[in-house]
Coordinates of C-alpha atoms and ligand atoms in Angstrom, one line a residue:
M1 CA 0.1 0.1 -0.2
E2 CA 1.4 3.4 -0.9
V3 CA 0.9 6.5 1.1
A4 CA 0.7 9.5 -1.1
K5 CA 1.1 12.8 0.2
T6 CA 1.3 14.9 -3.4
I7 CA -1.3 15.2 -6.2
V8 CA 1.2 14.6 -8.3
S9 CA 1.9 11.4 -6.4
V10 CA -1.6 10.2 -6.5
R11 CA -2.1 10.8 -10.1
G12 CA 1.1 9.0 -11.3
L13 CA 0.3 5.7 -9.4
V14 CA -3.7 6.0 -11.2
K15 CA -2.0 7.0 -14.8
A16 CA -0.3 3.4 -14.1
A17 CA -3.0 1.3 -12.8
R18 CA -5.2 2.9 -15.7
S19 CA -2.2 2.0 -18.1
K20 CA -2.8 -1.9 -17.2
G21 CA -6.4 -2.4 -17.4
K22 CA -7.5 -1.5 -13.8
R23 CA -10.8 0.0 -13.1
I24 CA -10.2 2.9 -10.3
G25 CA -12.1 2.9 -6.9
F26 CA -12.3 6.0 -4.6
V27 CA -13.3 6.1 -1.2
P28 CA -13.4 9.7 0.2
T29 CA -13.0 10.0 3.8
M30 CA -12.6 12.4 7.0
G31 CA -10.6 9.4 8.7
A32 CA -11.1 8.5 12.0
L33 CA -12.2 5.0 10.4
H34 CA -14.9 2.8 11.2
I35 CA -16.7 -0.4 10.2
G36 CA -18.9 1.8 8.4
H37 CA -15.6 3.2 6.1
I38 CA -14.5 -0.5 6.0
S39 CA -17.9 -1.7 4.1
L40 CA -17.3 0.9 1.5
I41 CA -13.5 -0.4 1.2
K42 CA -15.0 -4.0 0.4
A43 CA -17.4 -2.5 -2.2
A44 CA -14.7 -1.1 -3.9
V45 CA -12.3 -3.8 -3.2
E46 CA -15.0 -6.5 -4.6
K47 CA -16.2 -4.0 -7.8
C48 CA -12.9 -2.2 -9.0
D49 CA -9.0 -3.5 -9.5
F50 CA -7.0 -0.5 -7.7
V51 CA -8.6 1.7 -4.8
I52 CA -8.0 5.1 -3.5
V53 CA -8.8 6.2 0.0
S54 CA -8.6 9.9 1.1
I55 CA -8.2 11.1 4.6
F56 CA -8.8 14.6 4.7
V57 CA -10.6 16.9 7.2
N58 CA -12.2 19.5 4.6
P59 CA -12.3 22.5 7.0
V60 CA -14.6 24.4 4.4
Q61 CA -17.6 22.1 5.0
F62 CA -17.6 22.7 9.2
G63 CA -19.2 25.9 10.3
T64 CA -17.8 28.5 12.7
G65 CA -18.5 26.9 16.1
E66 CA -18.6 23.2 14.5
D67 CA -16.1 20.2 15.6
F68 CA -13.4 20.7 13.1
E69 CA -10.4 21.3 15.8
K70 CA -11.2 18.2 17.8
Y71 CA -12.2 16.2 15.0
P72 CA -10.1 12.7 15.5
R73 CA -7.6 12.1 13.3
P74 CA -6.0 9.0 14.0
L75 CA -3.7 8.7 11.1
E76 CA -1.5 5.7 12.0
A77 CA -4.6 3.5 12.9
D78 CA -6.5 4.4 9.8
L79 CA -3.3 3.5 7.4
G80 CA -3.5 -0.2 9.2
I81 CA -6.9 -0.5 8.4
C82 CA -6.8 0.7 5.2
K83 CA -3.7 -1.6 4.9
K84 CA -5.4 -4.8 6.1
A85 CA -8.9 -3.7 3.8
G86 CA -6.8 -4.1 0.8
V87 CA -6.6 -0.5 0.0
D88 CA -3.6 0.2 -3.0
V89 CA -3.0 4.2 -2.5
V90 CA -4.3 6.1 0.9
F91 CA -4.2 10.0 0.1
T92 CA -3.4 12.1 2.6
P93 CA -3.1 15.6 1.9
V94 CA -2.5 18.6 4.2
R95 CA -4.9 21.8 4.0
E96 CA -1.9 24.0 2.2
L97 CA -2.5 21.5 -0.6
M98 CA -6.3 21.3 -1.5
Y99 CA -6.2 25.0 -0.8
P100 CA -3.4 26.8 -1.7
S101 CA -4.8 30.2 -1.4
Q102 CA -8.7 31.8 -0.9
N103 CA -11.0 29.4 -2.4
L104 CA -12.7 31.3 -5.1
T105 CA -14.8 28.4 -6.9
W106 CA -17.3 26.9 -5.6
V107 CA -19.3 23.5 -6.7
N108 CA -23.1 24.3 -5.1
V109 CA -26.0 22.1 -6.4
E110 CA -29.0 24.1 -5.5
K111 CA -32.0 23.2 -4.0
L112 CA -31.5 19.7 -2.5
T113 CA -29.0 21.4 -0.1
E114 CA -31.1 23.8 1.2
Q115 CA -33.3 20.9 2.8
L116 CA -32.7 19.0 6.0
C117 CA -29.3 19.5 7.4
G118 CA -28.7 22.5 4.9
R119 CA -31.4 24.5 7.1
F120 CA -28.9 24.0 10.0
R121 CA -25.6 23.7 8.7
P122 CA -25.2 26.4 6.0
G123 CA -22.2 26.2 3.5
H124 CA -21.9 22.4 4.4
F125 CA -22.6 21.2 1.4
R126 CA -20.8 23.8 -0.8
G127 CA -17.8 22.5 1.3
V128 CA -18.7 18.8 0.4
T129 CA -19.5 19.0 -3.1
T130 CA -16.3 20.9 -3.6
I131 CA -14.0 19.0 -2.2
C132 CA -15.5 16.3 -4.0
A133 CA -15.3 17.8 -7.1
K134 CA -11.3 18.6 -6.0
L135 CA -10.6 15.1 -5.8
F136 CA -12.7 13.5 -8.4
N137 CA -10.3 15.6 -10.5
I138 CA -7.3 14.3 -8.9
V139 CA -8.1 11.0 -8.5
A140 CA -10.4 10.7 -11.5
P141 CA -12.2 7.0 -10.4
D142 CA -14.3 5.1 -12.4
I143 CA -16.5 4.4 -9.5
A144 CA -16.8 6.9 -6.0
F145 CA -18.3 4.9 -3.3
F146 CA -20.4 6.6 -0.4
G147 CA -22.6 5.6 2.4
W148 CA -26.6 6.1 2.9
K149 CA -25.6 7.4 6.3
D150 CA -24.9 10.7 4.7
A151 CA -28.3 10.2 2.6
Q152 CA -28.8 14.1 1.7
Q153 CA -24.5 14.2 0.6
A154 CA -25.1 10.9 -1.3
I155 CA -28.3 12.1 -3.4
V156 CA -26.3 15.9 -3.7
I157 CA -22.9 14.0 -4.8
K158 CA -25.0 12.2 -7.5
R159 CA -26.8 15.3 -8.9
M160 CA -23.3 17.0 -8.9
V161 CA -21.8 14.3 -11.1
A162 CA -25.5 14.1 -13.1
D163 CA -25.6 17.6 -13.6
L164 CA -21.7 18.6 -14.1
N165 CA -21.5 15.4 -16.6
M166 CA -18.5 14.1 -14.5
P167 CA -17.3 10.7 -15.8
L168 CA -17.7 8.5 -12.9
E169 CA -20.3 6.4 -11.5
I170 CA -21.6 6.7 -8.0
V171 CA -22.2 4.0 -5.6
I172 CA -24.0 4.4 -2.6
C173 CA -24.0 1.6 0.3
P174 CA -26.0 1.0 2.8
T175 CA -25.6 2.3 6.7
V176 CA -23.7 0.3 8.8
R177 CA -25.0 0.0 12.6
R178 CA -24.0 -0.9 16.1
P179 CA -25.7 -4.2 17.6
D180 CA -28.1 -1.5 19.2
G181 CA -29.0 0.1 15.7
L182 CA -26.5 3.3 16.6
A183 CA -25.5 3.8 13.0
V184 CA -21.8 3.9 13.1
S185 CA -20.4 7.1 12.7
S186 CA -16.9 8.9 13.4
R187 CA -18.7 11.0 15.9
N188 CA -19.5 8.7 18.0
K189 CA -16.6 9.0 20.1
Y190 CA -18.0 12.0 21.9
L191 CA -20.5 10.1 23.1
T192 CA -20.4 8.6 26.7
A193 CA -21.5 5.0 27.5
E194 CA -25.1 6.6 29.1
Q195 CA -25.1 9.0 25.4
K196 CA -24.4 6.1 23.2
K197 CA -27.7 4.3 25.2
D198 CA -30.1 7.2 24.5
A199 CA -28.4 7.5 20.9
A200 CA -29.9 4.4 19.9
L201 CA -33.3 5.9 20.1
V202 CA -33.0 7.7 16.8
Y203 CA -32.9 4.7 14.8
K204 CA -35.9 3.0 17.3
S205 CA -37.6 6.0 16.5
L206 CA -36.7 5.2 12.5
Q207 CA -37.8 2.1 13.3
K208 CA -41.0 2.8 14.9
C209 CA -41.5 4.8 11.3
R210 CA -41.1 1.8 9.8
E211 CA -43.4 -0.3 11.4
M212 CA -46.4 2.1 10.9
V213 CA -45.6 2.2 7.4
D214 CA -46.0 -1.6 6.9
V215 CA -49.4 -1.6 9.3
G216 CA -50.7 1.5 6.5
I217 CA -50.3 4.6 8.6
T218 CA -49.2 6.7 6.3
D219 CA -49.4 10.5 7.5
S220 CA -46.3 12.3 8.0
R221 CA -47.6 14.4 11.1
T222 CA -48.9 11.7 12.5
I223 CA -45.5 9.6 12.4
I224 CA -43.5 12.5 13.2
T225 CA -45.1 12.9 16.4
E226 CA -44.7 9.3 17.2
M227 CA -41.4 9.4 16.3
R228 CA -40.7 12.6 18.6
K229 CA -42.3 10.9 21.4
I230 CA -39.9 7.9 21.2
L231 CA -36.7 10.5 21.3
S232 CA -38.0 12.2 24.1
R233 CA -37.6 8.8 26.7
A234 CA -34.2 10.2 26.6
S235 CA -33.9 13.9 28.3
S236 CA -30.3 14.3 26.6
I237 CA -31.6 14.0 23.3
E238 CA -32.3 17.8 21.5
I239 CA -34.5 17.1 18.5
E240 CA -32.7 19.3 15.4
Y241 CA -35.2 18.1 13.1
I242 CA -37.2 15.0 12.0
S243 CA -38.1 15.4 8.3
I244 CA -40.2 13.1 5.8
V245 CA -39.2 13.8 2.4
D246 CA -38.9 12.4 -1.2
A247 CA -35.8 10.8 -2.0
E248 CA -35.1 12.6 -4.6
M249 CA -35.8 16.8 -5.0
L250 CA -36.1 16.3 -0.4
Q251 CA -39.1 18.8 -0.3
E252 CA -41.2 17.3 2.4
V253 CA -44.7 15.1 2.2
E254 CA -47.7 15.0 3.7
Y255 CA -48.4 11.5 3.1
I256 CA -45.7 8.2 2.3
A257 CA -45.7 7.0 -1.2
G258 CA -43.2 6.1 -3.3
R259 CA -39.7 6.4 -2.5
I260 CA -39.2 8.4 0.6
L261 CA -35.9 9.3 3.1
I262 CA -37.5 9.8 6.4
A263 CA -34.2 12.0 8.3
V264 CA -33.1 12.4 11.9
A265 CA -30.8 14.7 13.1
V266 CA -30.2 15.3 17.1
R267 CA -28.1 17.1 19.4
I268 CA -27.0 14.9 22.6
G269 CA -25.2 17.4 24.7
S270 CA -22.2 19.0 22.0
T271 CA -22.4 16.2 20.0
R272 CA -24.6 16.3 16.2
L273 CA -26.1 13.0 14.9
I274 CA -27.6 12.0 11.8
D275 CA -29.7 9.1 10.7
N276 CA -32.2 7.9 8.1
I277 CA -34.1 5.3 6.2
L278 CA -35.5 4.8 2.9
V279 CA -38.8 3.6 2.7
D280 CA -39.9 2.4 -0.8
L281 CA -43.7 2.5 -1.8
S282 CA -43.5 2.4 -5.1
K283 CA -42.7 -1.6 -6.1
Q284 CA -46.1 -2.5 -4.2
Ligands
LIG301 P1 -16.9 10.6 6.6 O1 -15.4 10.3 6.9 O2 -18.1 10.7 7.5 O3 -17.1 11.5 5.8 O4 -17.5 9.7 5.6 C1 -17.1 8.9 4.7 C2 -17.8 8.0 3.8 O5 -18.3 6.8 4.7 C3 -19.1 8.7 3.8 O6 -19.7 8.5 2.6 C4 -20.1 8.4 4.8 O7 -21.8 8.1 4.2 C5 -19.3 7.1 5.2 N1 -20.0 6.1 6.3 C6 -19.9 6.8 7.6 N2 -20.5 6.5 8.4 C7 -21.3 5.1 7.8 C8 -22.2 3.9 8.2 N3 -22.4 4.2 9.8 N4 -22.2 3.3 7.3 C9 -22.2 3.2 6.3 N5 -21.2 4.4 5.5 C10 -20.9 5.3 6.1

């Protein structure tokens, strides 16, 4: 496994692999790798012949007062995980390499980024799409892998790639969860054992939603009320939003029909957690 610190070296390694006819897979991450990231790497290893993981805590997707400074950066452990998972190249640029001067060029996906998390994290998705566009230009992968855990991000990236005719495929992999249902996240490291227990209620509330839909309850207001009840069992949980939206344009819907995303964002102490499920009634 190679560790590439420069754009020139990544491009050289990809060029050599491509000249041998290899299919290039790419997994962009912010590091602090866990089994969620590993599932993306495994999917990449399965579908591709040459796999690149980037580790870069992207400053421009963090707002003021967010956790950019304290975001975990266990680089040595991350490199060990990548090696074990069969990664060919880990790209670990420093900030000055990705943003050598004040950034004047941004990629912005409209509308989709104004919903859900976009309402609470202004500028976040502009930072995500811009870094992904830059990384796609540097790595030039055939396929990039993202997690459904960050559903809005995955939908926004897919749209950017389609709208800008970027020559790659986006594969979205399922959310990896702990046995208690809590979606695995680098930010879970901030939680105490007690807070983790409370955090498991987030998925419980999403399961409740699925149960209600399964017995024919499709009214969003009724479902959200029940989900709120479950989340209110823990006084540590502060709900940022519970939204029921169509999975294409992310517009709120009154009734569940077709492909619907049910998304939740909460704060537990100073930690912000998100989770979601997709309900697909289009095939029924
Ligand atoms: P991050 O390092 O948080 O930027 O995440 C890098 C990629 O891993 C993103 O595509 C995330 O959606 C994905 N990811 C993070 N957590 C999970 C999880 N629990 N299951 C599946 N994918 C995940």
